[in-house]
Amino acid sequence: MSSAPLCIAPNSNGILRRVGIYAEKLGANLMERLTEYDVSGNVKMQKELIEPNKVWQHPWHLCYRVHLHQEMKRRATSANDEGIPAVLKTRSKVSSVDPSIATVVLEGGERIQGDLVIGADARTAVPGGNIKPKPSGKSAFRFLVSRQAALDDPKTAKFAQNNGEFLLWFGSDRRVVMHPCSNNKQLNFVCIHPREESEVKNGEGWNQQSNKAKLLDVYRSFNPALLALLDKADAETLRVWELFDMDVLPTWVNDKLALLGDAAHPFLPHQGQGAGVAMEDAAALAVVLPRDTRLEDIPERLKLYESPRYERANRIQEYSRIAGRDIGERSIDMMEYSTYNFGHDEWDHSTEKFRQWGWSQKPNLFWRMPISFGPMPGPRQDFFGMPRDPTYSTFVTASFKFKTSRTLLQNLLPTAAFKFTSPGTVAYASFSQTTLNGMHWLGGGGYRHFGLYIHGVQYTRKDGSVVHGTYLPILFENLTDPIVSGREELGMPKLYCAIEIHQRTHSYHIQASWQGVSFCDLALEGLREVGPGSEAGTIGGEADDGILAYKYIPRVGERGKADVEHATFVPHAEESKVVPSKVNKVRKASSASIKFESRDWEALPTLHHVVSRLAEIPVYEVVGAKVVEGNGGIDMSQNSDLPPIKRFITSHTPGGKTTFIDTISEEAPFKTLPDGAKFALSYATNRFPVSLTNDADLTTYSHYTQNLPGITISTGTVLRVVDMKPGALSPMHRTVSLDYGVVLEGEVELVLDSGETRLLKRGDIAVQRGTNHAWRNTSSTSWARMLYVHQPAEPLIVGGVKLEEDTSTIPGVR
Ligand SMILES: Cc1cc2nc3c(=O)[nH]c(=O)nc-3n(C[C@H](O)[C@H](O)[C@H](O)COP(=O)(O)OP(=O)(O)OC[C@H]3O[C@@H](n4cnc5c(N)ncnc54)[C@H](O)[C@@H]3O)c2cc1C
């Protein structure tokens, strides 16, 4: 950085302010007005900027470079700020860089290895090969003039009378740019002109006086007032700089090396954006490299850094070239590109790109409204797209099954493809109300639902195949979250109402209401406990295939038209993954009744049309009424009967005594994979040997629990427990790693791709060396459990062929 001042436009000022650097505290003044002159000193354009600049969140400052540089350096090296203080090594010429191992060798032979290398001036490491900076054809005199000196001279006072005034004098192939800085006390000049006119000729010394003579000579055709101002150039600060340009690099990134700032895209000064764009690069890097970034992810993160930056930096670079063209080659308007330049916050921009990348890493995530916030967790997925664990949920279902009119219910079937299987005029239906609790996806809470289930319905698909099911024309629920997810993900016809329950030892009463207006009473009396086996006949216990419904999403802006309209079918087995059904207790009612009050449009403005139709349904005969209670794990084959595992992790007190930690749960965090196997990432590291100082490894492991790694970690180790379902056979897969596997429970068969197998019993050990293999739980009734330690290996060459990793067959390993 030279000693000259710097425009800090709103886009870069926002980044500085985000990290707590306020240019005004460093003596910067505001950019308040723009005036353009021609060679003769006529005003060609004048613009007040105070009001127009109010559209930008951050100010447009004119700052003294050295002040900003010093403050940035102070912050980077300060022990009082966040992060590890930077160590500056100046005058350290780099002789070579190895991007694959993030190593830099200095000219003196010192070798420095890091997690990554940022090339902020290291042009030798340019990933573009031979692309080098080249002359732009122009050079710039840069110097300061005391504002007071300009004010004291009547010829030049007019140029200095306004605070924050940015002045330009345009000649055909040269220009003078001037603006105040240092609390409006200094005037900064950049005088851009054809390079050959200020070149050092043979025998010509470059003393400062001759510089000033040259400056006045280069601008001799400009009007005398300007020349009088140039003549006040502070000889101490007067320098001439050749301006370089460079072709666009094909990439800024090579493995663990990334370029930023002028090293990636050197800037011509015509827009005052080069340093700002370098700051934007730095912000983007900080976003994609949060502190918990895994070492093995760095090359991908650097590519991620480049993708949002490349287009923008190169575009502003090109604007600067255009803004620098001579008169005649373009009409010059210094403000022309400001909207694109200023209207951008790189921190926010990169943050969104980084988020989107995170989502793209989990392609099985459910998306639904509101999409602005990313994929939605719900009953069928957690934040990582993993299935929910239904083990701890409970349910109580009160159902009322009755004989009724087929011809009346038929009017509730949505299309001709739905019909009753039986031609008789008698049909069966149930009103059923369930209270769910302990639901993982609701943070351990629950909700109630209440619906009409019409049995004995069949639906004929377009291909002619028929499914038999129970048709659900309406399901009331008392919580928004399942209403939304059920409507969108399952196509269920859900509406809101309040559902109150009072249950006594022998009775169960349900009241449905909307905003204080009750419209249904369901009463089960004389409840007596019977064996849990007699739950058949309730919802889910019907001898059919599942629940039929009809999804309809209206089209925006076209009444009566649908965006989506089709039958839906949730097999009982599928639904059971969400709604628990292991029955613990059944109580049958000796009598039951249901009563709907149809109310009027005013009382039930949004439900009247539904409730009045439900009220029409006749109850010819009560077939059965009961209350069934149970808990999670409907498909019991999904539930391991193996005990939870505890791991006890130690740390140290500041005095060096060993203790157990309490910041990570002792219980191993089992997650269910889509195929039913359970993985518990019990510990993981990203380095070997591992760094235990400051509990760095605990931080790494905590990160991995939230961002699950693949089966192995290419730079560290993994301790994992795997539970296998009865009879499970994993897909064949290979990781390039050395794996120690121990059977903790049950018996498992290790199957190799040669066809060879070995049976491992409890306590037996497998040592796998980049092995292509599958595991089979040989029991059809019991779960099996294995413990693995995975260690990364160098590339595996056998018979001259590199054996590649393949875990693509294993669903949801991350
Ligand atoms: C006349 C002129 C006016 C300008 N005006 C503005 C303006 O108003 N606003 C604006 O935003 N931009 C402006 N720019 C552009 C701006 O100066 C650059 O774009 C900006 O300085 C680039 O920052 P950088 O950190 O990428 O590179 P540099 O500023 O070049 O910094 C690179 C640093 O790396 C150091 N270095 C090199 N090798 C090593 C090594 N081996 N070890 C340690 N350190 C090393 C160098 O000494 C240097 O300090 C102007 C440019 C010019 C020429």
PDB file of N, CA and C in Angstrom, residues 467-549:
ATOM      1  N   VAL A 467     -55.985 -49.585  -5.643  1.00  0.00           N
ATOM      2  CA  VAL A 467     -55.578 -49.713  -4.234  1.00  0.00           C
ATOM      3  C   VAL A 467     -56.823 -49.615  -3.368  1.00  0.00           C
ATOM      4  N   HIS A 468     -56.830 -50.428  -2.324  1.00  0.00           N
ATOM      5  CA  HIS A 468     -57.959 -50.434  -1.401  1.00  0.00           C
ATOM      6  C   HIS A 468     -57.546 -49.679  -0.154  1.00  0.00           C
ATOM      7  N   GLY A 469     -58.392 -48.776   0.271  1.00  0.00           N
ATOM      8  CA  GLY A 469     -57.985 -48.003   1.440  1.00  0.00           C
ATOM      9  C   GLY A 469     -59.152 -47.361   2.149  1.00  0.00           C
ATOM     10  N   THR A 470     -58.775 -46.505   3.070  1.00  0.00           N
ATOM     11  CA  THR A 470     -59.730 -45.719   3.839  1.00  0.00           C
ATOM     12  C   THR A 470     -59.578 -44.278   3.377  1.00  0.00           C
ATOM     13  N   TYR A 471     -60.697 -43.714   2.934  1.00  0.00           N
ATOM     14  CA  TYR A 471     -60.610 -42.358   2.378  1.00  0.00           C
ATOM     15  C   TYR A 471     -60.802 -41.330   3.486  1.00  0.00           C
ATOM     16  N   LEU A 472     -59.908 -40.338   3.469  1.00  0.00           N
ATOM     17  CA  LEU A 472     -59.914 -39.299   4.507  1.00  0.00           C
ATOM     18  C   LEU A 472     -60.381 -37.994   3.869  1.00  0.00           C
ATOM     19  N   PRO A 473     -61.660 -37.610   4.035  1.00  0.00           N
ATOM     20  CA  PRO A 473     -62.099 -36.344   3.415  1.00  0.00           C
ATOM     21  C   PRO A 473     -61.704 -35.123   4.237  1.00  0.00           C
ATOM     22  N   ILE A 474     -61.518 -35.291   5.563  1.00  0.00           N
ATOM     23  CA  ILE A 474     -61.175 -34.130   6.400  1.00  0.00           C
ATOM     24  C   ILE A 474     -60.427 -34.612   7.642  1.00  0.00           C
ATOM     25  N   LEU A 475     -59.370 -33.883   7.972  1.00  0.00           N
ATOM     26  CA  LEU A 475     -58.649 -34.153   9.214  1.00  0.00           C
ATOM     27  C   LEU A 475     -58.427 -32.807   9.906  1.00  0.00           C
ATOM     28  N   PHE A 476     -59.064 -32.659  11.064  1.00  0.00           N
ATOM     29  CA  PHE A 476     -58.838 -31.436  11.852  1.00  0.00           C
ATOM     30  C   PHE A 476     -57.602 -31.637  12.719  1.00  0.00           C
ATOM     31  N   GLU A 477     -56.824 -30.563  12.866  1.00  0.00           N
ATOM     32  CA  GLU A 477     -55.682 -30.638  13.786  1.00  0.00           C
ATOM     33  C   GLU A 477     -55.600 -29.339  14.566  1.00  0.00           C
ATOM     34  N   ASN A 478     -55.012 -29.418  15.737  1.00  0.00           N
ATOM     35  CA  ASN A 478     -54.992 -28.209  16.578  1.00  0.00           C
ATOM     36  C   ASN A 478     -53.615 -27.555  16.633  1.00  0.00           C
ATOM     37  N   LEU A 479     -52.773 -27.849  15.665  1.00  0.00           N
ATOM     38  CA  LEU A 479     -51.446 -27.217  15.617  1.00  0.00           C
ATOM     39  C   LEU A 479     -51.083 -26.969  14.148  1.00  0.00           C
ATOM     40  N   THR A 480     -50.546 -25.792  13.914  1.00  0.00           N
ATOM     41  CA  THR A 480     -50.248 -25.409  12.532  1.00  0.00           C
ATOM     42  C   THR A 480     -49.207 -26.316  11.881  1.00  0.00           C
ATOM     43  N   ASP A 481     -48.159 -26.659  12.634  1.00  0.00           N
ATOM     44  CA  ASP A 481     -47.010 -27.345  12.014  1.00  0.00           C
ATOM     45  C   ASP A 481     -47.409 -28.645  11.303  1.00  0.00           C
ATOM     46  N   PRO A 482     -48.151 -29.556  11.956  1.00  0.00           N
ATOM     47  CA  PRO A 482     -48.528 -30.763  11.224  1.00  0.00           C
ATOM     48  C   PRO A 482     -49.564 -30.486  10.138  1.00  0.00           C
ATOM     49  N   ILE A 483     -50.360 -29.429  10.304  1.00  0.00           N
ATOM     50  CA  ILE A 483     -51.335 -29.105   9.241  1.00  0.00           C
ATOM     51  C   ILE A 483     -50.567 -28.769   7.966  1.00  0.00           C
ATOM     52  N   VAL A 484     -49.570 -27.897   8.122  1.00  0.00           N
ATOM     53  CA  VAL A 484     -48.817 -27.447   6.941  1.00  0.00           C
ATOM     54  C   VAL A 484     -48.049 -28.615   6.320  1.00  0.00           C
ATOM     55  N   SER A 485     -47.299 -29.347   7.153  1.00  0.00           N
ATOM     56  CA  SER A 485     -46.471 -30.413   6.574  1.00  0.00           C
ATOM     57  C   SER A 485     -47.344 -31.523   6.013  1.00  0.00           C
ATOM     58  N   GLY A 486     -48.448 -31.815   6.669  1.00  0.00           N
ATOM     59  CA  GLY A 486     -49.309 -32.895   6.181  1.00  0.00           C
ATOM     60  C   GLY A 486     -50.011 -32.518   4.894  1.00  0.00           C
ATOM     61  N   ARG A 487     -50.450 -31.276   4.766  1.00  0.00           N
ATOM     62  CA  ARG A 487     -51.083 -30.837   3.511  1.00  0.00           C
ATOM     63  C   ARG A 487     -50.076 -30.890   2.374  1.00  0.00           C
ATOM     64  N   GLU A 488     -48.867 -30.380   2.664  1.00  0.00           N
ATOM     65  CA  GLU A 488     -47.906 -30.233   1.559  1.00  0.00           C
ATOM     66  C   GLU A 488     -47.164 -31.521   1.236  1.00  0.00           C
ATOM     67  N   GLU A 489     -46.731 -32.239   2.262  1.00  0.00           N
ATOM     68  CA  GLU A 489     -45.897 -33.423   1.998  1.00  0.00           C
ATOM     69  C   GLU A 489     -46.709 -34.680   1.753  1.00  0.00           C
ATOM     70  N   LEU A 490     -47.905 -34.754   2.350  1.00  0.00           N
ATOM     71  CA  LEU A 490     -48.709 -35.970   2.186  1.00  0.00           C
ATOM     72  C   LEU A 490     -49.982 -35.711   1.394  1.00  0.00           C
ATOM     73  N   GLY A 491     -50.316 -34.442   1.154  1.00  0.00           N
ATOM     74  CA  GLY A 491     -51.555 -34.136   0.428  1.00  0.00           C
ATOM     75  C   GLY A 491     -52.788 -34.402   1.261  1.00  0.00           C
ATOM     76  N   MET A 492     -52.687 -34.276   2.572  1.00  0.00           N
ATOM     77  CA  MET A 492     -53.819 -34.573   3.451  1.00  0.00           C
ATOM     78  C   MET A 492     -54.707 -33.333   3.600  1.00  0.00           C
ATOM     79  N   PRO A 493     -56.037 -33.530   3.625  1.00  0.00           N
ATOM     80  CA  PRO A 493     -56.975 -32.388   3.683  1.00  0.00           C
ATOM     81  C   PRO A 493     -57.144 -31.901   5.121  1.00  0.00           C
ATOM     82  N   LYS A 494     -56.166 -31.156   5.611  1.00  0.00           N
ATOM     83  CA  LYS A 494     -56.173 -30.777   7.025  1.00  0.00           C
ATOM     84  C   LYS A 494     -56.691 -29.353   7.216  1.00  0.00           C
ATOM     85  N   LEU A 495     -57.461 -29.165   8.287  1.00  0.00           N
ATOM     86  CA  LEU A 495     -57.932 -27.841   8.681  1.00  0.00           C
ATOM     87  C   LEU A 495     -57.727 -27.701  10.179  1.00  0.00           C
ATOM     88  N   TYR A 496     -57.705 -26.455  10.598  1.00  0.00           N
ATOM     89  CA  TYR A 496     -57.498 -26.212  12.032  1.00  0.00           C
ATOM     90  C   TYR A 496     -58.814 -26.227  12.790  1.00  0.00           C
ATOM     91  N   CYS A 497     -58.835 -26.803  13.974  1.00  0.00           N
ATOM     92  CA  CYS A 497     -59.862 -26.508  14.979  1.00  0.00           C
ATOM     93  C   CYS A 497     -59.268 -26.821  16.349  1.00  0.00           C
ATOM     94  N   ALA A 498     -59.905 -26.321  17.390  1.00  0.00           N
ATOM     95  CA  ALA A 498     -59.459 -26.652  18.755  1.00  0.00           C
ATOM     96  C   ALA A 498     -60.074 -27.993  19.136  1.00  0.00           C
ATOM     97  N   ILE A 499     -59.315 -28.807  19.825  1.00  0.00           N
ATOM     98  CA  ILE A 499     -59.820 -30.135  20.226  1.00  0.00           C
ATOM     99  C   ILE A 499     -59.578 -30.278  21.727  1.00  0.00           C
ATOM    100  N   GLU A 500     -60.688 -30.285  22.473  1.00  0.00           N
ATOM    101  CA  GLU A 500     -60.586 -30.415  23.937  1.00  0.00           C
ATOM    102  C   GLU A 500     -60.966 -31.829  24.334  1.00  0.00           C
ATOM    103  N   ILE A 501     -60.296 -32.321  25.366  1.00  0.00           N
ATOM    104  CA  ILE A 501     -60.580 -33.688  25.817  1.00  0.00           C
ATOM    105  C   ILE A 501     -60.740 -33.684  27.321  1.00  0.00           C
ATOM    106  N   HIS A 502     -61.786 -34.366  27.802  1.00  0.00           N
ATOM    107  CA  HIS A 502     -61.713 -34.685  29.226  1.00  0.00           C
ATOM    108  C   HIS A 502     -61.967 -36.163  29.374  1.00  0.00           C
ATOM    109  N   GLN A 503     -61.008 -36.783  30.010  1.00  0.00           N
ATOM    110  CA  GLN A 503     -61.156 -38.218  30.195  1.00  0.00           C
ATOM    111  C   GLN A 503     -61.173 -38.550  31.677  1.00  0.00           C
ATOM    112  N   ARG A 504     -62.039 -39.516  32.014  1.00  0.00           N
ATOM    113  CA  ARG A 504     -62.142 -40.029  33.370  1.00  0.00           C
ATOM    114  C   ARG A 504     -61.853 -41.519  33.290  1.00  0.00           C
ATOM    115  N   THR A 505     -61.930 -42.177  34.442  1.00  0.00           N
ATOM    116  CA  THR A 505     -61.561 -43.596  34.464  1.00  0.00           C
ATOM    117  C   THR A 505     -62.340 -44.396  33.427  1.00  0.00           C
ATOM    118  N   HIS A 506     -63.617 -44.090  33.287  1.00  0.00           N
ATOM    119  CA  HIS A 506     -64.440 -44.914  32.398  1.00  0.00           C
ATOM    120  C   HIS A 506     -65.068 -44.126  31.255  1.00  0.00           C
ATOM    121  N   SER A 507     -64.656 -42.893  31.078  1.00  0.00           N
ATOM    122  CA  SER A 507     -65.270 -42.129  29.975  1.00  0.00           C
ATOM    123  C   SER A 507     -64.220 -41.279  29.263  1.00  0.00           C
ATOM    124  N   TYR A 508     -64.575 -40.937  28.025  1.00  0.00           N
ATOM    125  CA  TYR A 508     -63.655 -40.147  27.202  1.00  0.00           C
ATOM    126  C   TYR A 508     -64.525 -39.201  26.378  1.00  0.00           C
ATOM    127  N   HIS A 509     -64.353 -37.884  26.565  1.00  0.00           N
ATOM    128  CA  HIS A 509     -65.183 -36.905  25.853  1.00  0.00           C
ATOM    129  C   HIS A 509     -64.303 -35.992  25.009  1.00  0.00           C
ATOM    130  N   ILE A 510     -64.756 -35.790  23.806  1.00  0.00           N
ATOM    131  CA  ILE A 510     -63.981 -34.923  22.884  1.00  0.00           C
ATOM    132  C   ILE A 510     -64.904 -33.805  22.425  1.00  0.00           C
ATOM    133  N   GLN A 511     -64.381 -32.603  22.445  1.00  0.00           N
ATOM    134  CA  GLN A 511     -65.163 -31.484  21.925  1.00  0.00           C
ATOM    135  C   GLN A 511     -64.319 -30.722  20.909  1.00  0.00           C
ATOM    136  N   ALA A 512     -64.892 -30.547  19.711  1.00  0.00           N
ATOM    137  CA  ALA A 512     -64.187 -29.791  18.677  1.00  0.00           C
ATOM    138  C   ALA A 512     -64.840 -28.428  18.555  1.00  0.00           C
ATOM    139  N   SER A 513     -64.014 -27.392  18.447  1.00  0.00           N
ATOM    140  CA  SER A 513     -64.577 -26.037  18.354  1.00  0.00           C
ATOM    141  C   SER A 513     -63.653 -25.154  17.523  1.00  0.00           C
ATOM    142  N   TRP A 514     -64.205 -24.023  17.119  1.00  0.00           N
ATOM    143  CA  TRP A 514     -63.398 -23.035  16.390  1.00  0.00           C
ATOM    144  C   TRP A 514     -63.649 -21.663  17.000  1.00  0.00           C
ATOM    145  N   GLN A 515     -62.651 -21.037  17.512  1.00  0.00           N
ATOM    146  CA  GLN A 515     -62.750 -19.704  18.115  1.00  0.00           C
ATOM    147  C   GLN A 515     -63.905 -19.629  19.111  1.00  0.00           C
ATOM    148  N   GLY A 516     -64.000 -20.636  19.960  1.00  0.00           N
ATOM    149  CA  GLY A 516     -65.014 -20.622  21.021  1.00  0.00           C
ATOM    150  C   GLY A 516     -66.363 -21.180  20.608  1.00  0.00           C
ATOM    151  N   VAL A 517     -66.530 -21.514  19.336  1.00  0.00           N
ATOM    152  CA  VAL A 517     -67.817 -22.069  18.880  1.00  0.00           C
ATOM    153  C   VAL A 517     -67.655 -23.574  18.748  1.00  0.00           C
ATOM    154  N   SER A 518     -68.300 -24.346  19.637  1.00  0.00           N
ATOM    155  CA  SER A 518     -68.118 -25.796  19.549  1.00  0.00           C
ATOM    156  C   SER A 518     -69.060 -26.355  18.481  1.00  0.00           C
ATOM    157  N   PHE A 519     -68.591 -27.393  17.807  1.00  0.00           N
ATOM    158  CA  PHE A 519     -69.427 -27.946  16.734  1.00  0.00           C
ATOM    159  C   PHE A 519     -69.506 -29.466  16.763  1.00  0.00           C
ATOM    160  N   CYS A 520     -68.759 -30.112  17.663  1.00  0.00           N
ATOM    161  CA  CYS A 520     -68.856 -31.583  17.706  1.00  0.00           C
ATOM    162  C   CYS A 520     -68.589 -32.087  19.115  1.00  0.00           C
ATOM    163  N   ASP A 521     -69.404 -33.054  19.541  1.00  0.00           N
ATOM    164  CA  ASP A 521     -69.163 -33.762  20.803  1.00  0.00           C
ATOM    165  C   ASP A 521     -69.123 -35.240  20.510  1.00  0.00           C
ATOM    166  N   LEU A 522     -68.032 -35.864  20.907  1.00  0.00           N
ATOM    167  CA  LEU A 522     -67.918 -37.321  20.762  1.00  0.00           C
ATOM    168  C   LEU A 522     -67.750 -37.866  22.171  1.00  0.00           C
ATOM    169  N   ALA A 523     -68.605 -38.792  22.529  1.00  0.00           N
ATOM    170  CA  ALA A 523     -68.564 -39.313  23.905  1.00  0.00           C
ATOM    171  C   ALA A 523     -68.433 -40.824  23.891  1.00  0.00           C
ATOM    172  N   LEU A 524     -67.452 -41.329  24.625  1.00  0.00           N
ATOM    173  CA  LEU A 524     -67.304 -42.780  24.820  1.00  0.00           C
ATOM    174  C   LEU A 524     -67.513 -43.029  26.305  1.00  0.00           C
ATOM    175  N   GLU A 525     -68.494 -43.904  26.625  1.00  0.00           N
ATOM    176  CA  GLU A 525     -68.826 -44.158  28.029  1.00  0.00           C
ATOM    177  C   GLU A 525     -68.588 -45.624  28.356  1.00  0.00           C
ATOM    178  N   GLY A 526     -68.458 -45.887  29.667  1.00  0.00           N
ATOM    179  CA  GLY A 526     -68.327 -47.270  30.148  1.00  0.00           C
ATOM    180  C   GLY A 526     -67.084 -47.967  29.621  1.00  0.00           C
ATOM    181  N   LEU A 527     -65.949 -47.267  29.680  1.00  0.00           N
ATOM    182  CA  LEU A 527     -64.705 -47.851  29.139  1.00  0.00           C
ATOM    183  C   LEU A 527     -64.210 -48.983  30.041  1.00  0.00           C
ATOM    184  N   ARG A 528     -63.864 -50.091  29.444  1.00  0.00           N
ATOM    185  CA  ARG A 528     -63.328 -51.250  30.181  1.00  0.00           C
ATOM    186  C   ARG A 528     -62.111 -51.773  29.428  1.00  0.00           C
ATOM    187  N   GLU A 529     -61.023 -52.056  30.175  1.00  0.00           N
ATOM    188  CA  GLU A 529     -59.791 -52.511  29.511  1.00  0.00           C
ATOM    189  C   GLU A 529     -59.946 -53.910  28.957  1.00  0.00           C
ATOM    190  N   VAL A 530     -59.435 -54.083  27.735  1.00  0.00           N
ATOM    191  CA  VAL A 530     -59.402 -55.407  27.109  1.00  0.00           C
ATOM    192  C   VAL A 530     -57.955 -55.664  26.687  1.00  0.00           C
ATOM    193  N   GLY A 531     -57.667 -56.821  26.152  1.00  0.00           N
ATOM    194  CA  GLY A 531     -56.288 -57.149  25.771  1.00  0.00           C
ATOM    195  C   GLY A 531     -55.795 -56.265  24.637  1.00  0.00           C
ATOM    196  N   PRO A 532     -54.484 -55.914  24.601  1.00  0.00           N
ATOM    197  CA  PRO A 532     -53.968 -55.034  23.552  1.00  0.00           C
ATOM    198  C   PRO A 532     -54.125 -55.614  22.148  1.00  0.00           C
ATOM    199  N   GLY A 533     -54.313 -56.907  22.051  1.00  0.00           N
ATOM    200  CA  GLY A 533     -54.448 -57.524  20.718  1.00  0.00           C
ATOM    201  C   GLY A 533     -55.719 -57.120  20.014  1.00  0.00           C
ATOM    202  N   SER A 534     -56.692 -56.567  20.740  1.00  0.00           N
ATOM    203  CA  SER A 534     -57.982 -56.294  20.118  1.00  0.00           C
ATOM    204  C   SER A 534     -58.077 -54.872  19.560  1.00  0.00           C
ATOM    205  N   GLU A 535     -56.919 -54.305  19.168  1.00  0.00           N
ATOM    206  CA  GLU A 535     -56.982 -52.951  18.640  1.00  0.00           C
ATOM    207  C   GLU A 535     -57.386 -52.916  17.173  1.00  0.00           C
ATOM    208  N   ALA A 536     -57.384 -54.087  16.492  1.00  0.00           N
ATOM    209  CA  ALA A 536     -57.750 -54.099  15.075  1.00  0.00           C
ATOM    210  C   ALA A 536     -59.126 -53.478  14.910  1.00  0.00           C
ATOM    211  N   GLY A 537     -59.317 -52.771  13.844  1.00  0.00           N
ATOM    212  CA  GLY A 537     -60.602 -52.125  13.637  1.00  0.00           C
ATOM    213  C   GLY A 537     -60.527 -50.636  13.875  1.00  0.00           C
ATOM    214  N   THR A 538     -59.453 -50.161  14.511  1.00  0.00           N
ATOM    215  CA  THR A 538     -59.272 -48.701  14.575  1.00  0.00           C
ATOM    216  C   THR A 538     -58.511 -48.284  13.329  1.00  0.00           C
ATOM    217  N   ILE A 539     -58.273 -47.020  13.229  1.00  0.00           N
ATOM    218  CA  ILE A 539     -57.518 -46.538  12.077  1.00  0.00           C
ATOM    219  C   ILE A 539     -56.128 -47.141  12.144  1.00  0.00           C
ATOM    220  N   GLY A 540     -55.663 -47.598  11.037  1.00  0.00           N
ATOM    221  CA  GLY A 540     -54.369 -48.274  11.042  1.00  0.00           C
ATOM    222  C   GLY A 540     -54.573 -49.751  11.328  1.00  0.00           C
ATOM    223  N   GLY A 541     -55.684 -50.101  11.913  1.00  0.00           N
ATOM    224  CA  GLY A 541     -55.972 -51.508  12.154  1.00  0.00           C
ATOM    225  C   GLY A 541     -56.949 -52.035  11.127  1.00  0.00           C
ATOM    226  N   GLU A 542     -57.393 -51.197  10.198  1.00  0.00           N
ATOM    227  CA  GLU A 542     -58.287 -51.650   9.128  1.00  0.00           C
ATOM    228  C   GLU A 542     -57.569 -52.653   8.245  1.00  0.00           C
ATOM    229  N   ALA A 543     -58.333 -53.577   7.729  1.00  0.00           N
ATOM    230  CA  ALA A 543     -57.726 -54.590   6.857  1.00  0.00           C
ATOM    231  C   ALA A 543     -57.635 -54.043   5.433  1.00  0.00           C
ATOM    232  N   ASP A 544     -57.068 -52.889   5.278  1.00  0.00           N
ATOM    233  CA  ASP A 544     -56.851 -52.350   3.930  1.00  0.00           C
ATOM    234  C   ASP A 544     -55.406 -51.871   3.827  1.00  0.00           C
ATOM    235  N   ASP A 545     -55.092 -51.204   2.702  1.00  0.00           N
ATOM    236  CA  ASP A 545     -53.671 -50.925   2.453  1.00  0.00           C
ATOM    237  C   ASP A 545     -53.185 -49.607   3.043  1.00  0.00           C
ATOM    238  N   GLY A 546     -54.104 -48.672   3.221  1.00  0.00           N
ATOM    239  CA  GLY A 546     -53.617 -47.392   3.734  1.00  0.00           C
ATOM    240  C   GLY A 546     -54.665 -46.309   3.603  1.00  0.00           C
ATOM    241  N   ILE A 547     -54.192 -45.077   3.716  1.00  0.00           N
ATOM    242  CA  ILE A 547     -55.087 -43.919   3.715  1.00  0.00           C
ATOM    243  C   ILE A 547     -55.061 -43.254   2.339  1.00  0.00           C
ATOM    244  N   LEU A 548     -56.259 -43.070   1.784  1.00  0.00           N
ATOM    245  CA  LEU A 548     -56.404 -42.367   0.517  1.00  0.00           C
ATOM    246  C   LEU A 548     -56.829 -40.926   0.797  1.00  0.00           C
ATOM    247  N   ALA A 549     -56.287 -40.005   0.044  1.00  0.00           N
ATOM    248  CA  ALA A 549     -56.708 -38.598   0.187  1.00  0.00           C
ATOM    249  C   ALA A 549     -56.587 -37.943  -1.185  1.00  0.00           C
TER     250      ALA A 549
END
